[in-house]
Short mmCIF file of C-alpha atoms in Angstrom, two decimals:
data_model
loop_
_atom_site.label_atom_id
_atom_site.label_comp_id
_atom_site.label_asym_id
_atom_site.label_seq_id
_atom_site.Cartn_x
_atom_site.Cartn_y
_atom_site.Cartn_z
CA ILE A 1 2.61 -7.35 29.89
CA TYR A 2 0.95 -5.50 27.02
CA GLY A 3 -2.31 -3.79 26.20
CA ALA A 4 -3.60 -2.29 22.96
CA PHE A 5 -6.66 -0.85 21.26
CA ASN A 6 -7.72 -2.49 18.01
CA PHE A 7 -9.11 -0.89 14.86
CA ASN A 8 -10.71 -3.81 13.00
CA PHE A 9 -11.24 -3.87 9.23
CA HIS A 10 -13.76 -6.46 8.01
CA SER A 11 -14.03 -7.76 4.46
CA ALA A 12 -16.55 -10.35 3.27
CA ASP A 13 -18.41 -11.86 0.33
CA PHE A 14 -21.74 -13.35 1.46
CA ASN A 15 -25.41 -12.39 1.65
CA LYS A 16 -26.50 -14.38 4.72
CA LEU A 17 -25.32 -16.82 7.34
CA ARG A 18 -26.34 -20.45 6.94
CA ASP A 19 -29.99 -21.15 7.90
CA ILE A 20 -30.56 -17.52 9.04
CA PRO A 21 -33.12 -15.53 6.96
CA ASN A 22 -31.72 -12.39 5.37
CA CYS A 23 -32.51 -10.62 2.09
CA CYS A 24 -29.26 -8.65 1.80
CA PRO A 25 -27.79 -8.66 -1.73
CA GLN A 26 -24.22 -8.80 -0.40
CA PHE A 27 -22.15 -7.98 2.67
CA GLU A 28 -18.71 -6.77 1.60
CA ASN A 29 -16.90 -4.60 4.17
CA GLY A 30 -17.17 -2.95 7.56
CA SER A 31 -15.22 -1.89 10.62
CA GLY A 32 -15.13 -2.04 14.40
CA THR A 33 -12.93 -1.82 17.47
CA GLY A 34 -11.58 -4.19 20.10
CA LEU A 35 -8.94 -4.98 22.70
CA ASN A 36 -5.63 -6.85 22.67
CA ILE A 37 -4.12 -7.71 26.09
CA GLY A 38 -1.73 -10.32 27.46
CA ALA A 39 1.79 -11.27 28.51
CA LEU A 40 5.03 -11.47 26.54
CA TYR A 41 8.47 -13.04 26.86
CA GLU A 42 11.53 -12.16 24.75
CA VAL A 43 14.90 -13.91 24.47
CA PRO A 44 17.93 -12.23 22.83
CA LEU A 45 19.46 -14.37 20.09
CA SER A 46 22.13 -11.77 19.35
CA LYS A 47 22.80 -8.09 20.04
CA GLN A 48 20.11 -7.08 17.53
CA LEU A 49 17.78 -10.07 17.16
CA LEU A 50 15.08 -11.17 19.63
CA LEU A 51 12.85 -14.24 19.68
CA GLY A 52 9.52 -13.43 21.33
CA PHE A 53 6.29 -15.07 22.42
CA ARG A 54 2.97 -13.47 23.34
CA PHE A 55 -0.07 -15.09 24.90
CA GLY A 56 -3.21 -13.00 25.08
CA TYR A 57 -6.86 -12.18 24.61
CA MET A 58 -8.13 -10.37 21.51
CA THR A 59 -11.51 -9.06 20.30
CA LEU A 60 -12.21 -8.53 16.61
CA ASP A 61 -15.73 -7.09 16.55
CA GLY A 62 -17.12 -5.29 13.52
CA GLU A 63 -20.24 -4.19 11.68
CA LEU A 64 -21.08 -4.95 8.04
CA THR A 65 -23.77 -2.88 6.30
CA ASN A 66 -25.48 -2.62 2.93
CA THR A 67 -28.13 -0.04 1.96
CA GLU A 68 -30.94 -0.90 -0.45
CA SER A 69 -33.83 1.05 -2.01
CA THR A 70 -37.39 -0.03 -1.25
CA LEU A 71 -41.02 1.15 -0.95
CA VAL A 72 -42.16 2.07 2.54
CA ILE A 73 -45.52 3.08 3.92
CA VAL A 74 -45.77 6.73 4.97
CA ASN A 75 -49.16 8.07 6.06
CA ARG A 76 -50.83 4.90 4.72
CA ARG A 77 -49.34 5.39 1.27
CA LEU A 78 -46.40 3.75 -0.49
CA ALA A 79 -43.36 6.00 -0.85
CA SER A 80 -39.75 5.64 -1.94
CA GLY A 81 -37.31 4.92 0.82
CA GLU A 82 -34.16 3.08 1.85
CA PHE A 83 -33.32 0.45 4.41
CA THR A 84 -29.99 -0.80 5.73
CA HIS A 85 -28.95 -4.40 6.24
CA THR A 86 -26.74 -4.65 9.33
CA MET A 87 -24.63 -7.64 10.38
CA ILE A 88 -22.60 -7.28 13.59
CA GLY A 89 -20.00 -9.95 14.24
CA LYS A 90 -18.46 -10.35 17.68
CA PHE A 91 -15.32 -12.47 17.76
CA SER A 92 -13.01 -13.07 20.71
CA ASN A 93 -10.16 -15.53 21.07
CA ILE A 94 -7.07 -16.42 23.05
CA GLY A 95 -3.92 -16.99 21.09
CA ILE A 96 -0.17 -17.42 21.01
CA GLU A 97 2.16 -15.25 18.90
CA PRO A 98 5.71 -16.42 18.11
CA TYR A 99 7.75 -13.67 16.45
CA PHE A 100 11.20 -12.34 15.60
CA SER A 101 12.13 -8.73 16.37
CA TYR A 102 15.16 -6.92 14.89
CA GLN A 103 16.77 -3.80 16.38
CA LEU A 104 16.98 -1.42 13.44
CA PHE A 105 18.63 1.51 15.29
CA ASN A 106 18.94 2.76 18.88
CA TYR A 107 16.08 0.94 20.62
CA PHE A 108 13.69 0.85 17.65
CA PHE A 109 12.58 -2.66 16.67
CA LEU A 110 10.76 -4.12 13.66
CA GLY A 111 9.18 -7.54 14.02
CA VAL A 112 7.30 -10.20 12.09
CA GLY A 113 5.39 -13.16 13.44
CA LEU A 114 2.24 -15.30 13.45
CA ARG A 115 -0.82 -15.52 15.69
CA PHE A 116 -2.78 -18.71 16.25
CA GLY A 117 -6.09 -17.93 18.01
CA ALA A 118 -8.73 -20.29 19.43
CA ASN A 119 -12.30 -18.93 19.47
CA LEU A 120 -13.93 -18.07 22.76
CA THR A 121 -17.00 -16.42 21.21
CA ALA A 122 -18.31 -16.01 17.66
CA THR A 123 -21.77 -14.40 17.71
CA TYR A 124 -23.88 -12.22 15.44
CA ASN A 125 -26.63 -9.60 15.58
CA GLN A 126 -28.51 -8.77 12.40
CA LYS A 127 -31.41 -6.55 11.41
CA GLU A 128 -32.92 -4.64 8.50
CA GLU A 129 -34.00 -1.10 9.38
CA ILE A 130 -35.56 1.76 7.43
CA THR A 131 -33.06 4.63 7.26
CA LYS A 132 -34.86 6.87 4.73
CA PRO A 133 -37.14 8.59 5.68
CA ALA A 134 -35.20 8.95 8.90
CA SER A 135 -38.04 9.12 11.43
CA VAL A 136 -41.21 8.00 9.66
CA GLY A 137 -42.25 5.09 7.49
CA THR A 138 -42.78 1.37 8.03
CA PHE A 139 -42.18 -1.79 6.02
CA ALA A 140 -44.85 -3.22 3.76
CA ASP A 141 -45.27 -6.99 3.56
CA SER A 142 -45.25 -9.00 0.31
CA LEU A 143 -48.89 -8.05 -0.29
CA GLY A 144 -48.32 -4.35 0.33
CA ASN A 145 -49.89 -4.35 3.78
CA ASP A 146 -48.45 -2.22 6.58
CA THR A 147 -46.34 -4.19 9.06
CA TYR A 148 -46.24 -1.21 11.46
CA SER A 149 -42.52 -1.85 12.02
CA ARG A 150 -39.35 -0.08 10.92
CA THR A 151 -37.24 -3.21 11.43
CA ARG A 152 -37.37 -6.81 10.27
CA ASN A 153 -35.26 -9.98 10.12
CA VAL A 154 -33.96 -9.27 13.59
CA ARG A 155 -31.84 -12.24 14.68
CA SER A 156 -28.95 -12.96 17.05
CA GLY A 157 -27.00 -15.94 18.38
CA ASP A 158 -23.93 -18.04 17.74
CA ILE A 159 -22.50 -17.89 14.23
CA PRO A 160 -22.95 -21.21 12.41
CA ASP A 161 -19.81 -22.63 10.76
CA ALA A 162 -17.43 -20.33 12.68
CA VAL A 163 -13.82 -21.28 11.95
CA SER A 164 -11.20 -21.99 14.63
CA PRO A 165 -8.25 -21.49 14.86
CA ILE A 166 -8.06 -17.94 13.49
CA ASN A 167 -4.61 -17.24 12.07
CA HIS A 168 -2.89 -13.91 11.37
CA LEU A 169 0.41 -12.71 9.94
CA ILE A 170 1.79 -9.92 12.16
CA PHE A 171 3.99 -6.92 11.43
CA ARG A 172 5.05 -4.89 14.48
CA ALA A 173 7.15 -1.80 15.28
CA ASN A 174 8.09 -0.72 18.81
CA TYR A 175 10.51 1.54 20.66
CA ASP A 176 11.89 0.60 24.10
CA LEU A 177 12.07 3.54 26.53
CA PRO A 178 13.98 3.06 29.83
CA LEU A 179 12.12 3.75 33.06
CA ASN A 180 15.24 3.57 35.27
CA LYS A 181 19.02 4.06 35.03
CA ASP A 182 20.03 0.45 34.47
CA ARG A 183 17.30 -0.11 31.83
CA SER A 184 15.82 -3.03 33.75
CA MET A 185 12.31 -1.56 33.35
CA LEU A 186 11.15 -0.58 29.87
CA LEU A 187 8.06 1.13 28.49
CA SER A 188 7.50 0.25 24.86
CA PRO A 189 4.98 2.09 22.62
CA GLU A 190 4.05 -0.20 19.74
CA MET A 191 2.05 -0.48 16.55
CA ALA A 192 1.11 -3.77 14.92
CA PHE A 193 -0.90 -4.84 11.89
CA TYR A 194 -2.58 -8.26 11.82
CA VAL A 195 -3.29 -9.70 8.36
CA SER A 196 -5.97 -12.41 8.37
CA LEU A 197 -4.82 -15.68 6.81
CA ASN A 198 -8.14 -17.53 6.87
CA GLU A 199 -11.85 -16.72 6.83
CA PHE A 200 -13.72 -16.48 10.12
CA VAL A 201 -16.86 -18.25 8.83
CA LYS A 202 -16.93 -21.03 6.25
CA GLU A 203 -17.80 -20.05 2.66
CA THR A 204 -18.18 -16.33 3.47
CA SER A 205 -14.69 -14.89 2.80
CA TRP A 206 -15.27 -13.01 6.10
CA LYS A 207 -11.83 -11.87 7.25
CA VAL A 208 -10.65 -9.30 9.78
CA GLY A 209 -7.44 -7.27 9.56
CA THR A 210 -6.44 -5.25 12.61
CA LEU A 211 -4.37 -2.15 13.33
CA SER A 212 -3.34 -2.42 16.98
CA LEU A 213 -1.93 0.57 18.93
CA GLY A 214 -0.70 0.04 22.46
CA LEU A 215 1.97 -0.15 25.14
CA SER A 216 3.97 -2.92 26.75
CA ILE A 217 5.89 -2.88 30.04
CA LYS A 218 8.96 -5.10 30.15
CA TYR A 219 11.31 -6.19 32.94
CA SER A 220 14.82 -6.95 31.67
CA PRO A 221 17.07 -8.32 34.46
CA LYS A 222 20.78 -7.53 34.27
CA SER A 223 22.96 -10.55 33.49
CA PHE A 224 25.07 -11.79 36.43
CA GLN A 225 28.21 -12.77 34.57
CA LYS A 226 31.11 -13.88 36.80
CA LYS A 227 33.86 -11.28 36.80
CA ILE A 228 37.47 -12.10 35.88
CA GLU A 229 39.87 -11.74 38.80
CA GLU A 230 43.41 -10.54 38.05
CA PHE A 231 46.30 -10.22 40.54
CA LYS A 232 49.44 -8.10 40.05
CA GLU A 233 52.56 -7.43 42.11
CA ASP A 234 54.15 -4.03 41.68
CA ILE A 235 57.50 -3.43 43.53
CA ILE A 236 58.64 0.17 43.81
CA ILE A 237 62.11 0.95 45.26
CA ASP A 238 62.39 4.54 46.40
CA THR A 239 66.08 5.57 47.02
CA ILE A 240 66.91 8.88 48.72
CA HIS A 241 70.39 10.38 48.30
CA ILE A 242 71.67 12.79 50.98
CA ALA A 243 74.77 14.74 49.87
CA SER A 244 77.23 16.44 52.26
CA GLU A 245 80.64 18.14 51.92
CA ASN A 246 81.94 16.49 55.06
CA VAL A 247 81.39 12.89 53.96
CA LYS A 248 84.05 10.62 55.41
CA SER A 249 82.41 7.40 54.29
CA GLU A 250 79.42 6.19 52.25
CA GLU A 251 76.53 4.64 54.16
CA ILE A 252 73.44 2.79 52.97
CA VAL A 253 70.46 2.58 55.30
CA ILE A 254 67.52 0.31 54.56
CA GLY A 255 64.27 2.16 55.12
CA LYS A 256 60.92 0.94 56.36
CA GLN A 257 59.03 -1.33 53.97
CA LEU A 258 55.48 -0.25 53.15
CA LYS A 259 52.84 -2.53 51.61
CA ARG A 260 49.65 -1.31 49.98
CA THR A 261 46.86 -3.18 48.15
CA ILE A 262 44.84 -1.44 45.41
CA VAL A 263 41.63 -3.02 44.09
CA LYS A 264 39.99 -1.77 40.87
CA GLU A 265 36.61 -3.19 39.83
CA THR A 266 34.98 -2.76 36.43
CA ASP A 267 31.90 -4.37 34.82
CA GLY A 268 33.77 -7.49 33.79
CA LYS A 269 36.99 -7.61 35.88
CA ILE A 270 38.40 -7.26 39.40
CA GLU A 271 42.06 -6.14 39.38
CA THR A 272 44.11 -6.46 42.60
CA THR A 273 47.57 -4.87 42.80
CA ASP A 274 49.95 -5.41 45.75
#
């Protein structure tokens, strides 16, 4: 399983969403945060190369802003001021990530992959709010009359023309730390960057790149490879000579036969010696 915190970087090139009133000159960039959680499965292709798959939930929220000069009403008179156009996009999706991961050294891995995400939600909140003066002043209407409000064009709802699937190119680095002696449980700090491959909303160039910082916990079962069995027979003849000055004849006596079995077991072999 894995979990991460997202730092989302939004880029765009539009002034309003389709059929939603907004007088912003242009939305261009913004930022936000989100979550990235799910499950993963990795298969070793060689000693250094892994093929992996992730399936998870991801949020890519962010806020776009643009500040514009205007005339506001302060104490029943027109005065110079500023107001800020705000567009908050909330995007969530579930997706699958196939990837390759290469062990560069020790247990440090670099990976590259793709994410294909299907939208669960794509909503917006927008408003225009006076930000200068900070605490006084209201909007004037087209005739110069006081609207008695510091906000306007307040809208929210589903984003029209939201694109699905949302695709990303992924670059990831992680380091596997053992949690036990046989390395069957691993804790892996990781950092990933998601590069958006398509816009989130049609004809807006609205894309979201993400820096994701997190941890994954992995279970890596030991392989149960059948051990090679090897049998040996080792015959040792131990002859004892007893010398004496008063030898009248030479005599050979057969001693007692002893049999012993020695078994040595290693990771890949069982060796039995009789």
